[in-house]
CSV table of C-alpha atoms in Angstrom, one decimal:
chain,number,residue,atom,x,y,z
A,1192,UNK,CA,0.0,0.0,0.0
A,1193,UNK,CA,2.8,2.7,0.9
A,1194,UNK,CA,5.0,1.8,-2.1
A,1195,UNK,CA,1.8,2.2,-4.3
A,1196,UNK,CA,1.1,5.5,-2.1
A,1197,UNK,CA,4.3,6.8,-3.2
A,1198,UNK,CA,4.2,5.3,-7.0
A,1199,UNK,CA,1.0,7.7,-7.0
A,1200,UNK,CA,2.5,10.9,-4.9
A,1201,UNK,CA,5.3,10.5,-7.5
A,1202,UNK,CA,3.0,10.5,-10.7
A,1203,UNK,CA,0.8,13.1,-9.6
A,1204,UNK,CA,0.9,16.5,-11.6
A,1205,UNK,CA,0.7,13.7,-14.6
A,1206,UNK,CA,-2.2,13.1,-16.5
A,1207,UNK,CA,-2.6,8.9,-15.6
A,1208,UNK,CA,-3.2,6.8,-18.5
A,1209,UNK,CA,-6.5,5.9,-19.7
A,1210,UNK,CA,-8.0,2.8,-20.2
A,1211,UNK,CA,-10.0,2.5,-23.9
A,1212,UNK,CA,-13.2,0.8,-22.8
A,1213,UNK,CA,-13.9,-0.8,-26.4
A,1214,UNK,CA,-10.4,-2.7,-26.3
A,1215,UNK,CA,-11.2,-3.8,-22.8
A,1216,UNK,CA,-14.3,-4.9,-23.7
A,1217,UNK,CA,-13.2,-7.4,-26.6
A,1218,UNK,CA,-10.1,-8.9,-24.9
A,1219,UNK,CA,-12.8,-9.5,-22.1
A,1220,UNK,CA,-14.6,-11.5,-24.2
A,1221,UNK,CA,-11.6,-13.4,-26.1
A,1222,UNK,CA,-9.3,-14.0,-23.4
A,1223,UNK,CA,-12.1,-15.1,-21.1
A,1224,UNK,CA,-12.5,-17.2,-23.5
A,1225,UNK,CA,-9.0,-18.6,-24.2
A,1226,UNK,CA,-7.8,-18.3,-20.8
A,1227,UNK,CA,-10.8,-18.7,-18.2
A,1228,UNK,CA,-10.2,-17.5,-14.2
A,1229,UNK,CA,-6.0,-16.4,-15.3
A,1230,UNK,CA,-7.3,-13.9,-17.4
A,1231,UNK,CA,-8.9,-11.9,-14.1
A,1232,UNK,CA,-5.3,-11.2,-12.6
A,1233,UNK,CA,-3.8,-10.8,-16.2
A,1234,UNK,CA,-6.2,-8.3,-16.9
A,1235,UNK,CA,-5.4,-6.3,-13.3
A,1236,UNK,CA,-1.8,-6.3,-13.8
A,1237,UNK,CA,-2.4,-4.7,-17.6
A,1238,UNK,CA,-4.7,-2.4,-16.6
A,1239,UNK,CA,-2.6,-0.7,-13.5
A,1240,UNK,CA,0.1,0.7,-15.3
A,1241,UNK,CA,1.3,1.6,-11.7
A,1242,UNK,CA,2.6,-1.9,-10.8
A,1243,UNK,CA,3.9,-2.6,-13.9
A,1244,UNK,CA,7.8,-3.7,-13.6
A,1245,UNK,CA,11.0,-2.3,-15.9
A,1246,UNK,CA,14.3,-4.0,-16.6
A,1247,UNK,CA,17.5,-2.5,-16.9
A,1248,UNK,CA,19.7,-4.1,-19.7
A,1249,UNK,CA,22.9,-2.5,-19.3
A,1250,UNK,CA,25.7,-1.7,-22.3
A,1251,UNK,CA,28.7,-3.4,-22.7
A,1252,UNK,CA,30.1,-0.8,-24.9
A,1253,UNK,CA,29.7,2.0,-22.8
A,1254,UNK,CA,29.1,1.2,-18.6
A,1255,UNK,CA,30.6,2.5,-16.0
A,1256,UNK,CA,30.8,1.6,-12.3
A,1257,UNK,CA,28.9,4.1,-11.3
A,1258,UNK,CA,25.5,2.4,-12.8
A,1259,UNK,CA,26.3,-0.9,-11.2
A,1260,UNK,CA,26.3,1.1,-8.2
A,1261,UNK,CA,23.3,2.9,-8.7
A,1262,UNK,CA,21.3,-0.1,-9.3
A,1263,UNK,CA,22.1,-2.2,-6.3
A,1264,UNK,CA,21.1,0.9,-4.3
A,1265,UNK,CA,17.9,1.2,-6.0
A,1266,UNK,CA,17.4,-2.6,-5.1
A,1267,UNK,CA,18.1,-4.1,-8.7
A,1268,UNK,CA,19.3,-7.7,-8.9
A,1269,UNK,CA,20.9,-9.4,-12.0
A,1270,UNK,CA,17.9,-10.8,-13.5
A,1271,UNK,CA,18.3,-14.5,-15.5
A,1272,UNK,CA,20.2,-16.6,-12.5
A,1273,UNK,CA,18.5,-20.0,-12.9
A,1274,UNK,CA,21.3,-22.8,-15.1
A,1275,UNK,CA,20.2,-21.2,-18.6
A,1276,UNK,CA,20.9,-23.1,-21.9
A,1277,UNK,CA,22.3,-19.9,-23.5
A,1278,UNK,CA,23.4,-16.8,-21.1
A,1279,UNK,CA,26.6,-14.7,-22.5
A,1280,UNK,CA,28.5,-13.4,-19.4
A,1281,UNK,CA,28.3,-9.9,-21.4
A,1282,UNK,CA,24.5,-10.4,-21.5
A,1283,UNK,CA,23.8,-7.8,-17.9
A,1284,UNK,CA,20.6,-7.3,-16.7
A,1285,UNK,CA,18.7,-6.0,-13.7
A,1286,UNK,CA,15.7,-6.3,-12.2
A,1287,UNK,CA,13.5,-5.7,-8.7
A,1288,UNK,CA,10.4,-6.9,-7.4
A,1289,UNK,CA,9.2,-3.0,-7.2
A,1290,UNK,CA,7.1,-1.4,-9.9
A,1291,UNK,CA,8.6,1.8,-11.3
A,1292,UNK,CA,10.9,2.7,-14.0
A,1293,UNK,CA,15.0,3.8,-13.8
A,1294,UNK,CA,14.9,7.2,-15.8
A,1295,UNK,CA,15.3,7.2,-19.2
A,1296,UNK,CA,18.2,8.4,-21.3
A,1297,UNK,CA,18.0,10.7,-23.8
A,1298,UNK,CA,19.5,10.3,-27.5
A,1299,UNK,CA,22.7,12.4,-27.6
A,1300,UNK,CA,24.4,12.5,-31.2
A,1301,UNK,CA,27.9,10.7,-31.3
A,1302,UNK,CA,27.7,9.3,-27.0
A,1303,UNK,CA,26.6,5.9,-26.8
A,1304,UNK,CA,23.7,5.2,-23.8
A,1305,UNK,CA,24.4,3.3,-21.1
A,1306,UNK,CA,21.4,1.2,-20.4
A,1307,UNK,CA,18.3,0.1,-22.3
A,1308,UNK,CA,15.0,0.0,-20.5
A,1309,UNK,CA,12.8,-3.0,-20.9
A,1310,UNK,CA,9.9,-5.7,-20.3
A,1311,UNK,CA,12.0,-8.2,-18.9
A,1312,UNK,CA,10.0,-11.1,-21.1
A,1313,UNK,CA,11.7,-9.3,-24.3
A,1314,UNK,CA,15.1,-10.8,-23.7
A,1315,UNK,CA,13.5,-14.3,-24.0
A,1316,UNK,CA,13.2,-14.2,-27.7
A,1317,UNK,CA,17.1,-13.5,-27.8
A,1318,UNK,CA,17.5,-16.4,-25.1
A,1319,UNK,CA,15.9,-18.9,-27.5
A,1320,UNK,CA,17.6,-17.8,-30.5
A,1321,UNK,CA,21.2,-18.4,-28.9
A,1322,UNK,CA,23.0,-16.1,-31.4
A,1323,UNK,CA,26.8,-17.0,-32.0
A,1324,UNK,CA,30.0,-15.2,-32.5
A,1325,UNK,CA,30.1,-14.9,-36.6
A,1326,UNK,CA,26.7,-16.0,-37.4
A,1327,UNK,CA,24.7,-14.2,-40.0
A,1328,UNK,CA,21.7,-13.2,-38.3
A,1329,UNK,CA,18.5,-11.4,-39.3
A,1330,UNK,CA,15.9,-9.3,-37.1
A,1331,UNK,CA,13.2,-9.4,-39.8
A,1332,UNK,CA,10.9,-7.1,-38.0
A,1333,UNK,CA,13.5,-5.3,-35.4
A,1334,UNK,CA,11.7,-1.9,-34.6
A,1335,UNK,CA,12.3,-0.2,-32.0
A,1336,UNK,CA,15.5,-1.9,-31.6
A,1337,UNK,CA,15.9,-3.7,-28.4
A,1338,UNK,CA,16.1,-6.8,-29.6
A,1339,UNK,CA,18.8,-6.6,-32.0
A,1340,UNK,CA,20.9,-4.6,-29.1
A,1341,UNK,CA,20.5,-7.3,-27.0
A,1342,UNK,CA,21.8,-9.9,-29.5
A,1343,UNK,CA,24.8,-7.7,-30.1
A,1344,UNK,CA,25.4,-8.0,-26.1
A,1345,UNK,CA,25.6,-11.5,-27.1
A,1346,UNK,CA,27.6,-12.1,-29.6
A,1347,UNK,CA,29.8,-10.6,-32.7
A,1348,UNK,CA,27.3,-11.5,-35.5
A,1349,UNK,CA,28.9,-12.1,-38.9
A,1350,UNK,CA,26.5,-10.0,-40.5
A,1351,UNK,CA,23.6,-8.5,-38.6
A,1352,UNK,CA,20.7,-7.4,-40.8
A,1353,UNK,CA,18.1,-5.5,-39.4
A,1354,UNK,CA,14.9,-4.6,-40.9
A,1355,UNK,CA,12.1,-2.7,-40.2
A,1356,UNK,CA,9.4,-2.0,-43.3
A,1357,UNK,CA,7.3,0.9,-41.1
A,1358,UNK,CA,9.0,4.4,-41.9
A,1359,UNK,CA,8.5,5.9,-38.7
A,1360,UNK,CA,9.8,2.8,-36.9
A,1361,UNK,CA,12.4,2.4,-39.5
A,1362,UNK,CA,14.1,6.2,-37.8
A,1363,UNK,CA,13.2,4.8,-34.4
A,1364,UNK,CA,15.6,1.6,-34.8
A,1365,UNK,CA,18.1,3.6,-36.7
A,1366,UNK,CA,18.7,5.4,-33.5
A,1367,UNK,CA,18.2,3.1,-31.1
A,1368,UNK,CA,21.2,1.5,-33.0
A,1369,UNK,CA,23.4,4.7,-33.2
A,1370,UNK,CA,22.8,5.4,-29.3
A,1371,UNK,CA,24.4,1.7,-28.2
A,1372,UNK,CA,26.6,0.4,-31.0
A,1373,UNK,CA,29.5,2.0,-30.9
A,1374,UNK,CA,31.0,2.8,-34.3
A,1375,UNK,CA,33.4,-0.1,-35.9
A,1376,UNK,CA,30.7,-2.3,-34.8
A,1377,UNK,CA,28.3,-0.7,-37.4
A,1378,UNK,CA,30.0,-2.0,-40.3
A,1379,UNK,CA,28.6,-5.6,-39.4
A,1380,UNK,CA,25.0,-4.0,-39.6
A,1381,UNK,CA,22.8,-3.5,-42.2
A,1382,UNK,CA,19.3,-1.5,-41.7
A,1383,UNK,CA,16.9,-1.8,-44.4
A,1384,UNK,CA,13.1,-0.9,-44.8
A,1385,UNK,CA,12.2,-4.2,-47.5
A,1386,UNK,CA,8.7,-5.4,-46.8
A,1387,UNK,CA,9.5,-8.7,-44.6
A,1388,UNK,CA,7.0,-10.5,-46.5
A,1389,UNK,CA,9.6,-10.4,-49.7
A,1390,UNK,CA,13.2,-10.9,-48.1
A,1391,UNK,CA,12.9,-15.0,-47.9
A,1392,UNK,CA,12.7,-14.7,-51.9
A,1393,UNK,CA,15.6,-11.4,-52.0
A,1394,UNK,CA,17.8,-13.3,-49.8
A,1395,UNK,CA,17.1,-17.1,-50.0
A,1396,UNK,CA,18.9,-19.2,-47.6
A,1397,UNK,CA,21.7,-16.2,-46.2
A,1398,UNK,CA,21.0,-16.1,-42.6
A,1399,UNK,CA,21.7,-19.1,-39.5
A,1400,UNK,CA,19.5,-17.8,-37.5
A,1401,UNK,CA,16.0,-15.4,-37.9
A,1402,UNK,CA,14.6,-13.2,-35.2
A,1403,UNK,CA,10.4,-12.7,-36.3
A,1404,UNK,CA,9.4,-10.3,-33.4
A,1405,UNK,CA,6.0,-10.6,-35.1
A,1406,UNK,CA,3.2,-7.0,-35.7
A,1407,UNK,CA,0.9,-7.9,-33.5
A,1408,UNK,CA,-2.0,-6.9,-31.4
A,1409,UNK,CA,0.5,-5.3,-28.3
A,1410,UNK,CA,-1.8,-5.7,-25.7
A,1411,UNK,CA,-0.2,-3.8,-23.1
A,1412,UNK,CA,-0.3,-0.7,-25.2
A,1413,UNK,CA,-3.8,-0.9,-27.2
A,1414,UNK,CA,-5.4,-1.3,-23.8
A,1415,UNK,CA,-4.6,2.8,-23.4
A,1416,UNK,CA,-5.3,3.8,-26.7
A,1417,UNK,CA,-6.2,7.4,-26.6
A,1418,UNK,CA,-7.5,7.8,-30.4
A,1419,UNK,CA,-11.0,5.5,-29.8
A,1420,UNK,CA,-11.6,5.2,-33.5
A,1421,UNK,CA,-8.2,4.0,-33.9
A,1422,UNK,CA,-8.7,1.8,-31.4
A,1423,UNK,CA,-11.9,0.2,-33.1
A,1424,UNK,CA,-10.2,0.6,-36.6
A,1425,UNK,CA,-7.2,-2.0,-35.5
A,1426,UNK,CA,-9.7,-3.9,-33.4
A,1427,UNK,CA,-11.0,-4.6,-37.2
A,1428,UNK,CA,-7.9,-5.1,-38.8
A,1429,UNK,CA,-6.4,-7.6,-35.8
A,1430,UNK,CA,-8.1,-10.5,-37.8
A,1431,UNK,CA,-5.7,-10.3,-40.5
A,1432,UNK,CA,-2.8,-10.1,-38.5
A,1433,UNK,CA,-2.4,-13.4,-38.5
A,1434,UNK,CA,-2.1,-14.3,-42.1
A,1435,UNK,CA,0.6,-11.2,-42.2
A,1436,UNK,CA,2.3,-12.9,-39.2
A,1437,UNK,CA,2.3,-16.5,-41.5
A,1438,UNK,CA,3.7,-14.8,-44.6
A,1439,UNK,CA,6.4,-13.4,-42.2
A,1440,UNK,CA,7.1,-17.0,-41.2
A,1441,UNK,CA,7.4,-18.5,-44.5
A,1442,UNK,CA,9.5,-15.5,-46.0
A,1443,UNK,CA,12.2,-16.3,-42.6
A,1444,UNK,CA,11.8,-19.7,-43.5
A,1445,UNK,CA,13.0,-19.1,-47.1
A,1446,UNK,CA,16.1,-16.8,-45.9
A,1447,UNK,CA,17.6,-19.4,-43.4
A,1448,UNK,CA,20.7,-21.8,-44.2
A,1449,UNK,CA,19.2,-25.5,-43.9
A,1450,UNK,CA,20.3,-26.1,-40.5
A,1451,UNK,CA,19.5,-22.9,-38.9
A,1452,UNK,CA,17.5,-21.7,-36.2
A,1453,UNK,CA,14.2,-19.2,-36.1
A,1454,UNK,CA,12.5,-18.0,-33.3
A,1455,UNK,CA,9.2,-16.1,-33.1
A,1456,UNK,CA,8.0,-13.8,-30.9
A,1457,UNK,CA,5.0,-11.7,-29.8
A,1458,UNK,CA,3.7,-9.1,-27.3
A,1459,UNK,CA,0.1,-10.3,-27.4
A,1460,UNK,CA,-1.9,-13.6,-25.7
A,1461,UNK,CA,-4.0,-14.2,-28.3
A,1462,UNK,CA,-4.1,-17.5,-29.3
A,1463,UNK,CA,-4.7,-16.7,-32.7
A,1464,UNK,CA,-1.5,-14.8,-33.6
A,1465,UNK,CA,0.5,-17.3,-31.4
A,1466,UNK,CA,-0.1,-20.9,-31.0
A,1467,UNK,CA,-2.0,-21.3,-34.0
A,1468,UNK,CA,0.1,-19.6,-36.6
A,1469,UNK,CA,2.8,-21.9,-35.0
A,1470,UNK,CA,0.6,-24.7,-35.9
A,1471,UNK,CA,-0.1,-23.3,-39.3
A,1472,UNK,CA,3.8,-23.2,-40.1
A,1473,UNK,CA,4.4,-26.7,-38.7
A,1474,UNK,CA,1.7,-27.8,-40.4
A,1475,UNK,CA,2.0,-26.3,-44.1
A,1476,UNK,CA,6.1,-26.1,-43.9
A,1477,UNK,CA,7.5,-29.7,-43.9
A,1478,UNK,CA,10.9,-28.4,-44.1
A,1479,UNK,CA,11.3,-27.2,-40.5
A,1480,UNK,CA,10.7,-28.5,-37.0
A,1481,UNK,CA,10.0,-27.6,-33.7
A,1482,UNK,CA,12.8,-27.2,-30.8
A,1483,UNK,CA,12.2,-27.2,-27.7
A,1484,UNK,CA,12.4,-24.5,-25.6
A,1485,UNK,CA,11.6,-25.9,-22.4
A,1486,UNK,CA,14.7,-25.7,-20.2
A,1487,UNK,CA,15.6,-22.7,-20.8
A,1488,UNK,CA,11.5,-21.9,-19.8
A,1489,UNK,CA,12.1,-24.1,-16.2
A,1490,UNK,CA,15.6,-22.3,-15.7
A,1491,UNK,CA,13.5,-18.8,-15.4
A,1492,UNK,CA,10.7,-19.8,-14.1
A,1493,UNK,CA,11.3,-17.9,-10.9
A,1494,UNK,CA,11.6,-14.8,-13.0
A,1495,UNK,CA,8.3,-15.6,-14.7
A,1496,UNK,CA,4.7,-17.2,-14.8
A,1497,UNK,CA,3.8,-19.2,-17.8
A,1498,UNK,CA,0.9,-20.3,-19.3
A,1499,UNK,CA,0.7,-24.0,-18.1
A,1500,UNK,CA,0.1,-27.0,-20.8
A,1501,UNK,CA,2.0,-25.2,-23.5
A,1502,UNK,CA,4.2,-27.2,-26.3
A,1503,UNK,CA,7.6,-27.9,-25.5
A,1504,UNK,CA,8.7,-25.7,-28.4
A,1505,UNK,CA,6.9,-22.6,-27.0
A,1506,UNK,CA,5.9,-20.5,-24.3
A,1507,UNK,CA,3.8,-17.8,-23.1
A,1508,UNK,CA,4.5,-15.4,-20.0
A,1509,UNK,CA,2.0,-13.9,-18.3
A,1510,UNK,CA,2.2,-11.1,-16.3
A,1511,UNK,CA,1.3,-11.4,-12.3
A,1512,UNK,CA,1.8,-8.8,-9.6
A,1513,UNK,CA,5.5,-8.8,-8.4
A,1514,UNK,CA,6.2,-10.6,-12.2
A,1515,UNK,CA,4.5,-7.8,-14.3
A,1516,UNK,CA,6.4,-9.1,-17.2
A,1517,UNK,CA,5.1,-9.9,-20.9
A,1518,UNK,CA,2.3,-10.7,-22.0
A,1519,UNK,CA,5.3,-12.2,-24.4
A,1520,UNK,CA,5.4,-15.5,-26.7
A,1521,UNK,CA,7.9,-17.3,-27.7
A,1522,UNK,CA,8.6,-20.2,-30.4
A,1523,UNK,CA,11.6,-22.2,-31.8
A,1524,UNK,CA,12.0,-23.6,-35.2
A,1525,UNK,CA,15.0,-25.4,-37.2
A,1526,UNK,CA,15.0,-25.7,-40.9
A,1527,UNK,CA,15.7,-29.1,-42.0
C-alpha cells in the first residue's frame, strides 16, 4: 500500500493513462474465452500501469561503475540466475520486485547510452535464439530496436541485418542502434526498410539464425489507446494479422541456411496470432521442425509465470503482480 502510495505521490501533476473501454471490452470476451479465471489477474496487472515492472539491460560498450552502483542501491538484482541453456557473461541485466521505471536516457548524437529499459520477457526471444560469435543473423521485424541490441550483447554476429518496413519505426531503430553500437561495430550492420513478407525470396537461404518479433495486437499498449476510433479501426484489422504474421514465417523460413534456427515472438496472448500460426507453419512447412524450448522456460521460471500445458517448443508469460512481465510469446523452429 505505501509503495503504491508513493508510485501515485510520484505520478501526480501527470495526467494517468487511460484505459480504452472498447479494447477492454473485446479482450474480455476473447481472453475469457481462451484463458478462463487467469485472465482476471492478467487483466489487473495490464490495466494498473502503476505496478507494472522495468528491466535495466545494461551496455557493454559503454558502462561505468557508477551504474552498477546505482542499481544495487535502487534494489536491482541481475535478473536470469537459474542454469540457462544460452546466457553470455556480457549479457547484464537488472531487475526488482518493485514497480517503477529507472529514468530514461535521452539520445545524444555521437555518445553511446548506457542502459536500455525493458519488459523483462523481451530478452527471451534473444535467449531462445542463442546467437553465435560470426553467425549471420537477421531481425526481420527489429523496430524499436531492443532486440537486436540485446543480440549484439551476445555475440559478434557475422552479419547482422536489421529490418524494419514501417518508416517511422524504421528512424526509431536507426537510432536506437546509433545510441548503443559503438561505431566499428556498425560495419557488421545492415538496416533496411524491405517489406518482410519479400526478403525469404531477396535473400534465399543467407542467414543461420531469424529473429520474427512478429506485428501484433500489443496488448499492453492498445489497452490505453487514446485515439477510440483507432482503437476500433485496429480492433477490425487484428483478424488479419495473422495471415501477415504467417507470410512473415514462411519469408524467414525461405532466408535461413538449412540447418538454422528461427524464433518467433509476440507481445500479445492471443491465441490466434500465437499458437496457431505456430501450428499453421508446422503444419504447411514440412521443411522445418519444432525445438524445444523448455529448459531454458524451467531455468527462469522464478523470473516468470507461464501459461501451463503449452508445447515444449513454446511459451507464453503472463504477467502477475510482483512478475508484471510480458504478455510475451515465444517459439523455436530449425530448418531441415
Amino acid at each position: 500500500f505505501f509503495l503504491s502510495l508513493k508510485l501515485e505521490n510520484k505520478t501526480k501533476g501527470k495526467p494517468q493513462k487511460q484505459i480504452c473501454q472498447v479494447v477492454l471490452d473485446h479482450f474480455e470476451k476473447q481472453y475469457t474465452t481462451e484463458l478462463g479465471d487467469t485472465w482476471t489477474s492478467i487483466r489487473d496487472v495490464l490495466t494498473y500501469p502503476l505496478c507494472w515492472q522495468y528491466a535495466v539491460l545494461r551496455n557493454k560498450f559503454s558502462h561505468s561503475a557508477q551504474l552498477e552502483n546505482t542499481l544495487r542501491v535502487e534494489g536491482y538484482r541481475p535478473a536470469f540466475q537459474g542454469l540457462l541453456p544460452y546466457l553470455p557473461a556480457s549479457l547484464k541485466c537488472y531487475v526488482r520486485r518493485t514497480p517503477g521505471r529507472f529514468p530514461a536516457q535521452k539520445h545524444q548524437a555521437g555518445k553511446l547510452k548506457e542502459y536500455y529499459l525493458l519488459n523483462a520477457a523481451s530478452l527471451l526471444p534473444v535467449l531462445a535464439l542463442e546467437v553465435k560469435d560470426g553467425e549471420d543473423v537477421l531481425d526481420l521485424c527489429a523496430a524499436p530496436g531492443g532486440k537486436s541490441v540485446a543480440m549484439l550483447q551476445c555475440a559478434y554476429p557475422g552479419n547482422f541485418h536489421c529490418n524494419e518496413y514501417d518508416d517511422l519505426r524504421s528512424i526509431w531503430l536507426k537510432q536506437t542502434i546509433e545510441s548503443f553500437i559503438p561505431d566499428p561495430l556498425m560495419n557488421l550492420i545492415m538496416v533496411s526498410k524491405l517489406d518482410g513478407r519479400q526478403i525469404g525470396d531477396l535473400k534465399p537461404e543467407l542467414y543461420d539464425k531469424v529473429l520474427v518479433d512478429a506485428p501484433c495486437s500489443n496488448d499492453r499498449s492498445w489497452l490505453f489507446s487514446s485515439d477510440i476510433q483507432q482503437a476500433t479501426l485496429r480492433l477490425i484489422q487484428r483478424k488479419e494479422l495473422s495471415s501477415l504474421q504467417f507470410q512473415l514465417l514462411r519469408s524467414a523460413i525461405k532466408a535461413l541456411r538449412p540447418g538454422g534456427s528461427l524464433v518467433y515472438s509476440t507481445c500479445t496472448l492471443s491465441k490466434a496470432e500465437n499458437s496457431d500460426v505456430i501450428n499453421l507453419i508446422l503444419n504447411t512447412c514440412s521443411n522445418v521442425m519444432p525445438v524445444d524450448i523448455s529448459e531454458m522456460a524451467k531455468a527462469v521460471s522464478q523470473e516468470f509465470a507461464f501459461l501451463s500445458g503449452m508445447q515444449q517448443h513454446e511459451l507464453l508469460v503472463l504477467p502477475e503482480k510482483g512478475r508484471a512481465w510480458g504478455p510475451m510469446y515465444v517459439a523455436k523452429l530449425k530448418k531441415m
